[in-house]
mmCIF file of C-alpha atoms and ligand atoms in Angstrom:
data_model
loop_
_atom_site.group_PDB
_atom_site.id
_atom_site.type_symbol
_atom_site.label_atom_id
_atom_site.label_comp_id
_atom_site.label_asym_id
_atom_site.label_seq_id
_atom_site.Cartn_x
_atom_site.Cartn_y
_atom_site.Cartn_z
ATOM 1 C CA MET A 15 -11.743 -15.051 -11.874
ATOM 2 C CA ARG A 16 -13.388 -14.345 -15.235
ATOM 3 C CA GLU A 17 -13.291 -10.588 -14.565
ATOM 4 C CA LEU A 18 -9.670 -10.790 -13.447
ATOM 5 C CA LYS A 19 -8.735 -12.660 -16.608
ATOM 6 C CA GLU A 20 -10.485 -10.074 -18.784
ATOM 7 C CA ALA A 21 -8.600 -7.231 -17.109
ATOM 8 C CA VAL A 22 -5.292 -9.098 -17.419
ATOM 9 C CA LYS A 23 -5.883 -9.916 -21.083
ATOM 10 C CA PHE A 24 -6.659 -6.256 -21.798
ATOM 11 C CA LEU A 25 -3.503 -5.070 -20.011
ATOM 12 C CA GLN A 26 -1.284 -7.634 -21.709
ATOM 13 C CA LYS A 27 -2.462 -6.215 -25.036
ATOM 14 C CA GLN A 28 -1.469 -2.720 -23.865
ATOM 15 C CA TYR A 29 1.946 -3.744 -22.552
ATOM 16 C CA SER A 30 3.625 -6.994 -23.508
ATOM 17 C CA GLU A 31 6.509 -7.157 -20.999
ATOM 18 C CA THR A 32 6.086 -8.950 -17.675
ATOM 19 C CA ALA A 33 6.270 -6.747 -14.592
ATOM 20 C CA THR A 34 7.708 -8.637 -11.620
ATOM 21 C CA VAL A 35 7.374 -5.849 -9.057
ATOM 22 C CA GLY A 36 4.137 -4.078 -8.180
ATOM 23 C CA ILE A 37 4.017 -0.721 -6.411
ATOM 24 C CA VAL A 38 1.081 0.995 -4.715
ATOM 25 C CA LEU A 39 1.489 4.680 -3.928
ATOM 26 C CA GLY A 40 -0.363 6.149 -0.988
ATOM 27 C CA SER A 41 -1.803 9.584 -0.207
ATOM 28 C CA GLY A 42 0.587 12.379 -1.184
ATOM 29 C CA LEU A 43 3.129 9.869 -2.510
ATOM 30 C CA GLY A 44 2.041 9.808 -6.149
ATOM 31 C CA ASN A 45 5.051 11.840 -7.331
ATOM 32 C CA PHE A 46 7.165 8.722 -6.964
ATOM 33 C CA THR A 47 5.986 7.822 -10.455
ATOM 34 C CA GLU A 48 8.546 10.383 -11.681
ATOM 35 C CA GLU A 49 11.241 7.879 -10.698
ATOM 36 C CA ILE A 50 9.848 5.330 -13.130
ATOM 37 C CA GLN A 51 10.897 5.316 -16.783
ATOM 38 C CA ILE A 52 7.343 5.151 -17.979
ATOM 39 C CA GLU A 53 6.664 2.919 -20.962
ATOM 40 C CA LYS A 54 2.885 2.699 -20.809
ATOM 41 C CA GLU A 55 0.099 4.331 -18.808
ATOM 42 C CA VAL A 56 -3.380 2.911 -18.645
ATOM 43 C CA GLU A 57 -6.244 4.816 -17.022
ATOM 44 C CA TYR A 58 -8.271 2.770 -14.551
ATOM 45 C CA LYS A 59 -11.466 3.732 -16.308
ATOM 46 C CA ASP A 60 -10.284 1.962 -19.466
ATOM 47 C CA ILE A 61 -9.465 -1.348 -17.752
ATOM 48 C CA PRO A 62 -12.336 -3.867 -17.719
ATOM 49 C CA HIS A 63 -13.852 -4.297 -14.216
ATOM 50 C CA PHE A 64 -11.342 -1.932 -12.559
ATOM 51 C CA PRO A 65 -12.711 0.431 -9.910
ATOM 52 C CA VAL A 66 -11.969 4.162 -10.307
ATOM 53 C CA SER A 67 -10.247 6.247 -7.593
ATOM 54 C CA THR A 68 -12.101 9.328 -6.357
ATOM 55 C CA VAL A 69 -10.124 10.845 -3.479
ATOM 56 C CA GLU A 70 -8.180 14.085 -3.775
ATOM 57 C CA GLY A 71 -4.401 13.535 -3.878
ATOM 58 C CA HIS A 72 -4.755 10.253 -5.753
ATOM 59 C CA LYS A 73 -4.291 9.771 -9.457
ATOM 60 C CA SER A 74 -6.081 7.034 -11.336
ATOM 61 C CA LYS A 75 -3.801 5.082 -13.594
ATOM 62 C CA LEU A 76 -1.653 2.030 -13.885
ATOM 63 C CA ILE A 77 1.915 2.799 -14.897
ATOM 64 C CA PHE A 78 4.187 0.275 -16.577
ATOM 65 C CA GLY A 79 7.905 0.860 -16.993
ATOM 66 C CA LYS A 80 11.400 0.432 -15.619
ATOM 67 C CA LEU A 81 12.685 1.142 -12.138
ATOM 68 C CA SER A 82 16.252 0.271 -11.164
ATOM 69 C CA GLY A 83 16.444 -1.933 -14.261
ATOM 70 C CA LYS A 84 13.358 -4.001 -13.376
ATOM 71 C CA THR A 85 10.012 -4.026 -15.089
ATOM 72 C CA VAL A 86 7.430 -2.655 -12.679
ATOM 73 C CA VAL A 87 3.762 -1.829 -12.573
ATOM 74 C CA ALA A 88 2.645 0.978 -10.284
ATOM 75 C CA MET A 89 -0.782 2.040 -9.134
ATOM 76 C CA ALA A 90 -0.947 5.808 -9.005
ATOM 77 C CA GLY A 91 -4.045 5.948 -6.826
ATOM 78 C CA ARG A 92 -5.494 3.101 -4.810
ATOM 79 C CA PHE A 93 -8.982 2.194 -3.680
ATOM 80 C CA HIS A 94 -10.152 2.711 -0.113
ATOM 81 C CA PHE A 95 -12.967 1.164 1.846
ATOM 82 C CA TYR A 96 -14.204 4.648 2.851
ATOM 83 C CA GLU A 97 -14.796 5.523 -0.790
ATOM 84 C CA GLY A 98 -17.551 2.927 -0.819
ATOM 85 C CA TYR A 99 -15.723 0.111 -2.575
ATOM 86 C CA ASP A 100 -16.118 -3.336 -1.132
ATOM 87 C CA ALA A 101 -13.094 -5.378 -0.150
ATOM 88 C CA ALA A 102 -13.220 -7.423 -3.376
ATOM 89 C CA GLU A 103 -12.939 -4.229 -5.435
ATOM 90 C CA ILE A 104 -10.065 -2.920 -3.328
ATOM 91 C CA ILE A 105 -7.984 -6.036 -3.923
ATOM 92 C CA PHE A 106 -8.937 -6.466 -7.587
ATOM 93 C CA PRO A 107 -5.845 -4.577 -8.833
ATOM 94 C CA ILE A 108 -3.571 -6.611 -6.544
ATOM 95 C CA ARG A 109 -4.892 -9.831 -8.008
ATOM 96 C CA VAL A 110 -4.506 -8.399 -11.504
ATOM 97 C CA MET A 111 -0.860 -7.627 -10.701
ATOM 98 C CA LYS A 112 -0.354 -11.192 -9.510
ATOM 99 C CA LEU A 113 -1.788 -12.602 -12.735
ATOM 100 C CA LEU A 114 0.378 -10.204 -14.759
ATOM 101 C CA GLY A 115 3.448 -11.817 -13.167
ATOM 102 C CA VAL A 116 4.173 -9.635 -10.131
ATOM 103 C CA GLN A 117 6.028 -11.536 -7.392
ATOM 104 C CA THR A 118 6.892 -8.705 -5.015
ATOM 105 C CA LEU A 119 4.445 -6.023 -3.925
ATOM 106 C CA LEU A 120 5.617 -2.709 -2.460
ATOM 107 C CA LEU A 121 2.942 -0.758 -0.597
ATOM 108 C CA SER A 122 3.033 2.748 0.843
ATOM 109 C CA ASN A 123 0.637 4.854 2.837
ATOM 110 C CA ALA A 124 0.190 7.902 5.024
ATOM 111 C CA ALA A 125 -0.492 7.071 8.668
ATOM 112 C CA GLY A 126 -1.083 8.629 12.043
ATOM 113 C CA THR A 127 1.162 7.513 14.883
ATOM 114 C CA VAL A 128 0.510 6.601 18.498
ATOM 115 C CA ASN A 129 4.152 5.764 19.196
ATOM 116 C CA PRO A 130 5.834 8.520 21.261
ATOM 117 C CA GLY A 131 9.135 7.743 19.513
ATOM 118 C CA HIS A 132 7.736 8.854 16.151
ATOM 119 C CA LYS A 133 7.500 12.328 14.645
ATOM 120 C CA VAL A 134 5.791 13.755 11.591
ATOM 121 C CA GLY A 135 7.814 12.995 8.460
ATOM 122 C CA ASP A 136 9.260 9.728 9.809
ATOM 123 C CA ILE A 137 9.156 6.595 7.724
ATOM 124 C CA MET A 138 7.966 3.424 9.429
ATOM 125 C CA ILE A 139 8.562 0.034 7.852
ATOM 126 C CA ILE A 140 5.531 -2.119 8.600
ATOM 127 C CA ASN A 141 6.514 -5.446 10.151
ATOM 128 C CA ASP A 142 3.026 -6.635 11.084
ATOM 129 C CA HIS A 143 -0.572 -5.482 11.039
ATOM 130 C CA ILE A 144 -3.936 -5.701 12.756
ATOM 131 C CA SER A 145 -6.815 -6.121 10.333
ATOM 132 C CA PHE A 146 -9.781 -6.625 12.658
ATOM 133 C CA PHE A 147 -11.476 -3.280 11.965
ATOM 134 C CA THR A 148 -11.861 -3.676 8.213
ATOM 135 C CA PRO A 149 -13.470 -6.639 6.457
ATOM 136 C CA ASN A 150 -11.127 -9.435 5.500
ATOM 137 C CA PRO A 151 -11.024 -9.310 1.691
ATOM 138 C CA LEU A 152 -10.913 -13.108 1.452
ATOM 139 C CA ILE A 153 -14.387 -13.529 2.960
ATOM 140 C CA GLY A 154 -16.572 -15.319 0.433
ATOM 141 C CA LYS A 155 -15.926 -18.151 -1.964
ATOM 142 C CA ASN A 156 -12.212 -18.859 -2.151
ATOM 143 C CA ILE A 157 -10.541 -18.565 -5.555
ATOM 144 C CA MET A 158 -8.456 -21.715 -5.365
ATOM 145 C CA GLU A 159 -6.467 -20.755 -8.478
ATOM 146 C CA LEU A 160 -5.062 -17.841 -6.479
ATOM 147 C CA GLY A 161 -4.473 -19.409 -3.081
ATOM 148 C CA THR A 162 -5.584 -21.516 -0.155
ATOM 149 C CA ARG A 163 -8.785 -21.055 1.917
ATOM 150 C CA PHE A 164 -6.904 -20.403 5.175
ATOM 151 C CA PRO A 165 -3.711 -18.488 4.376
ATOM 152 C CA ASP A 166 -0.854 -18.370 6.861
ATOM 153 C CA MET A 167 -0.121 -14.814 8.036
ATOM 154 C CA SER A 168 2.946 -15.389 10.203
ATOM 155 C CA GLU A 169 5.104 -13.223 7.939
ATOM 156 C CA PRO A 170 2.739 -10.842 6.148
ATOM 157 C CA TYR A 171 5.650 -8.490 5.418
ATOM 158 C CA LYS A 172 8.759 -10.280 4.178
ATOM 159 C CA ARG A 173 11.497 -10.168 6.806
ATOM 160 C CA GLN A 174 14.252 -10.225 4.183
ATOM 161 C CA LEU A 175 12.829 -7.109 2.495
ATOM 162 C CA ILE A 176 12.475 -5.343 5.868
ATOM 163 C CA GLU A 177 16.133 -6.013 6.686
ATOM 164 C CA LYS A 178 17.234 -4.824 3.254
ATOM 165 C CA ALA A 179 15.209 -1.606 3.588
ATOM 166 C CA LYS A 180 16.743 -0.892 6.997
ATOM 167 C CA ALA A 181 20.217 -1.380 5.547
ATOM 168 C CA ILE A 182 19.373 1.047 2.717
ATOM 169 C CA ALA A 183 18.284 3.713 5.227
ATOM 170 C CA ILE A 184 21.485 3.259 7.245
ATOM 171 C CA ALA A 185 23.599 3.546 4.087
ATOM 172 C CA HIS A 186 21.844 6.842 3.274
ATOM 173 C CA ASN A 187 22.107 8.179 6.826
ATOM 174 C CA PHE A 188 18.457 8.495 7.602
ATOM 175 C CA ASP A 189 16.399 6.981 10.346
ATOM 176 C CA VAL A 190 13.569 4.523 9.770
ATOM 177 C CA LYS A 191 11.190 3.126 12.336
ATOM 178 C CA GLU A 192 9.673 -0.330 12.306
ATOM 179 C CA GLY A 193 6.311 -1.334 13.707
ATOM 180 C CA VAL A 194 2.701 -2.434 13.530
ATOM 181 C CA TYR A 195 0.026 -0.834 11.337
ATOM 182 C CA VAL A 196 -3.632 -1.034 12.180
ATOM 183 C CA ALA A 197 -6.175 -0.481 9.443
ATOM 184 C CA VAL A 198 -9.408 1.356 10.129
ATOM 185 C CA THR A 199 -12.202 2.196 7.717
ATOM 186 C CA GLY A 200 -12.061 6.003 7.975
ATOM 187 C CA PRO A 201 -13.002 8.450 6.611
ATOM 188 C CA THR A 202 -13.008 10.110 10.039
ATOM 189 C CA PHE A 203 -9.641 10.469 11.701
ATOM 190 C CA GLU A 204 -9.650 8.893 15.150
ATOM 191 C CA THR A 205 -10.991 10.372 18.349
ATOM 192 C CA ARG A 206 -8.520 10.695 21.226
ATOM 193 C CA ALA A 207 -10.072 7.655 22.864
ATOM 194 C CA GLU A 208 -9.654 5.687 19.649
ATOM 195 C CA TYR A 209 -5.967 6.666 19.275
ATOM 196 C CA ASN A 210 -5.461 5.568 22.858
ATOM 197 C CA PHE A 211 -7.204 2.261 22.138
ATOM 198 C CA ILE A 212 -4.998 1.739 19.089
ATOM 199 C CA LYS A 213 -1.920 2.207 21.240
ATOM 200 C CA VAL A 214 -3.209 -0.177 23.908
ATOM 201 C CA ILE A 215 -3.881 -2.997 21.429
ATOM 202 C CA GLY A 216 -0.265 -2.973 20.304
ATOM 203 C CA ALA A 217 -0.205 -0.890 17.148
ATOM 204 C CA ASP A 218 2.252 1.903 16.337
ATOM 205 C CA VAL A 219 0.428 3.599 13.477
ATOM 206 C CA VAL A 220 -3.072 3.782 12.042
ATOM 207 C CA GLY A 221 -4.266 4.266 8.503
ATOM 208 C CA MET A 222 -7.087 3.621 6.071
ATOM 209 C CA SER A 223 -5.461 1.294 3.547
ATOM 210 C CA THR A 224 -2.779 -1.352 2.911
ATOM 211 C CA VAL A 225 -3.961 -4.265 5.044
ATOM 212 C CA GLN A 226 -6.569 -5.665 2.666
ATOM 213 C CA GLU A 227 -4.060 -5.415 -0.188
ATOM 214 C CA CYS A 228 -1.431 -7.158 1.919
ATOM 215 C CA ILE A 229 -3.835 -9.984 2.756
ATOM 216 C CA ALA A 230 -4.758 -10.507 -0.902
ATOM 217 C CA ALA A 231 -1.091 -10.518 -1.885
ATOM 218 C CA ASN A 232 -0.201 -13.042 0.821
ATOM 219 C CA HIS A 233 -3.117 -15.217 -0.246
ATOM 220 C CA ALA A 234 -1.768 -15.215 -3.784
ATOM 221 C CA GLY A 235 1.791 -16.011 -2.655
ATOM 222 C CA MET A 236 3.389 -12.621 -3.287
ATOM 223 C CA ASP A 237 6.145 -11.166 -1.105
ATOM 224 C CA VAL A 238 4.998 -7.910 0.495
ATOM 225 C CA PHE A 239 6.938 -4.892 1.711
ATOM 226 C CA ALA A 240 5.140 -1.842 3.128
ATOM 227 C CA MET A 241 6.062 1.567 4.497
ATOM 228 C CA SER A 242 4.099 4.267 6.284
ATOM 229 C CA VAL A 243 4.912 7.933 6.161
ATOM 230 C CA ILE A 244 3.978 9.434 9.520
ATOM 231 C CA THR A 245 1.749 12.398 8.764
ATOM 232 C CA ASP A 246 0.217 13.167 12.140
ATOM 233 C CA ILE A 247 0.521 12.486 15.855
ATOM 234 C CA GLY A 248 -2.530 10.788 17.299
ATOM 235 C CA MET A 249 -1.607 10.570 20.945
ATOM 236 C CA ILE A 250 -4.121 11.509 23.570
ATOM 237 C CA GLU A 251 -1.970 14.190 25.209
ATOM 238 C CA HIS A 252 -1.645 16.058 21.904
ATOM 239 C CA HIS A 253 -4.707 18.187 21.464
ATOM 240 C CA ASN A 254 -4.088 18.607 17.780
ATOM 241 C CA THR A 255 -6.569 18.442 14.944
ATOM 242 C CA ILE A 256 -5.822 16.800 11.612
ATOM 243 C CA THR A 257 -6.749 17.752 8.080
ATOM 244 C CA HIS A 258 -6.339 15.817 4.858
ATOM 245 C CA GLU A 259 -4.215 18.705 3.520
ATOM 246 C CA GLU A 260 -1.721 18.321 6.370
ATOM 247 C CA VAL A 261 -1.516 14.607 5.689
ATOM 248 C CA LEU A 262 -0.766 15.208 2.001
ATOM 249 C CA GLU A 263 1.851 17.869 2.790
ATOM 250 C CA ALA A 264 3.692 15.714 5.338
ATOM 251 C CA ALA A 265 3.669 12.734 2.975
ATOM 252 C CA LYS A 266 5.073 14.842 0.141
ATOM 253 C CA ASN A 267 7.937 16.064 2.330
ATOM 254 C CA ALA A 268 8.908 12.525 3.340
ATOM 255 C CA GLU A 269 8.712 11.194 -0.190
ATOM 256 C CA PRO A 270 12.462 11.443 -1.034
ATOM 257 C CA LYS A 271 13.255 8.892 1.702
ATOM 258 C CA LEU A 272 10.552 6.584 0.486
ATOM 259 C CA ALA A 273 11.864 6.917 -3.071
ATOM 260 C CA ILE A 274 15.388 5.895 -2.047
ATOM 261 C CA ILE A 275 14.132 2.806 -0.250
ATOM 262 C CA PHE A 276 11.814 1.713 -3.043
ATOM 263 C CA LYS A 277 14.424 2.271 -5.770
ATOM 264 C CA GLU A 278 17.201 0.423 -4.000
ATOM 265 C CA LEU A 279 14.916 -2.337 -2.794
ATOM 266 C CA VAL A 280 13.756 -2.968 -6.361
ATOM 267 C CA ALA A 281 17.380 -3.057 -7.507
ATOM 268 C CA ALA A 282 18.114 -5.696 -4.855
ATOM 269 C CA ILE A 283 15.127 -7.961 -5.577
HETATM 270 N N1 HPA B 27 -5.652 8.010 11.125
HETATM 271 C C1 HPA B 27 -6.102 7.257 10.111
HETATM 272 N N2 HPA B 27 -5.629 7.348 8.893
HETATM 273 C C2 HPA B 27 -4.660 8.242 8.656
HETATM 274 C C3 HPA B 27 -4.153 9.051 9.668
HETATM 275 C C4 HPA B 27 -4.683 8.934 10.974
HETATM 276 O O1 HPA B 27 -4.292 9.635 11.931
HETATM 277 N N3 HPA B 27 -3.191 9.842 9.112
HETATM 278 C C5 HPA B 27 -3.130 9.484 7.793
HETATM 279 N N4 HPA B 27 -4.010 8.526 7.520
#
């Protein structure tokens, strides 16, 4: 809590307005920051106790500004378990956002699909998740000031925001999927047997982020909305290989749809 407060105090000195919406941009989706009227940028390395992002395709700064008339804070570049950060480090920025005044958290990521109804470039709104393959970020002493020891997870992704996002897609004549995201550690993509397993356990897509952030946000009482951009097909009958470059390219191509949903969702909050 002391470290969180130091980071928050530092950021409040850099930018005095209160951001009520937080945004986390996933792999290949960093260009969304161009939609924000940027008022202040703060490099992660300058923020006390903040981890620093290392993966290609991710920037490393916190952006404050206006989106659809609201004051927002966006993470250009997030922290992944496979980079070597522990769960507490991964959720540190989410908790900082909460203490800065953020009430609604919008998350995005690139994901592989095991749902035969999906294709590369689709957007899937996450309506639930499976977190059993990555450590729960709330393990350890509970910070009571943030939330309860045993948080309810019956609605990890706010139903009202999901419905609004679907309506936005319909109004703009594009298709969105809805489904379950399973988080894995990476950095390997899955074997065919693993993709098959993921399908069998009831997930639609798989990725290496989002879930720990969602848990921390729920713990702290924030409303969460999350979207996956489908960047690869992970079904057993597809004998395809996957590269990080392909993931970034597919995410970049789907970004305009993501931008419409985020912008209009923020306007409606
Ligand atoms: N698996 C895990 N993470 C991913 C994938 C995938 O197929 N695609 C993008 N991120």
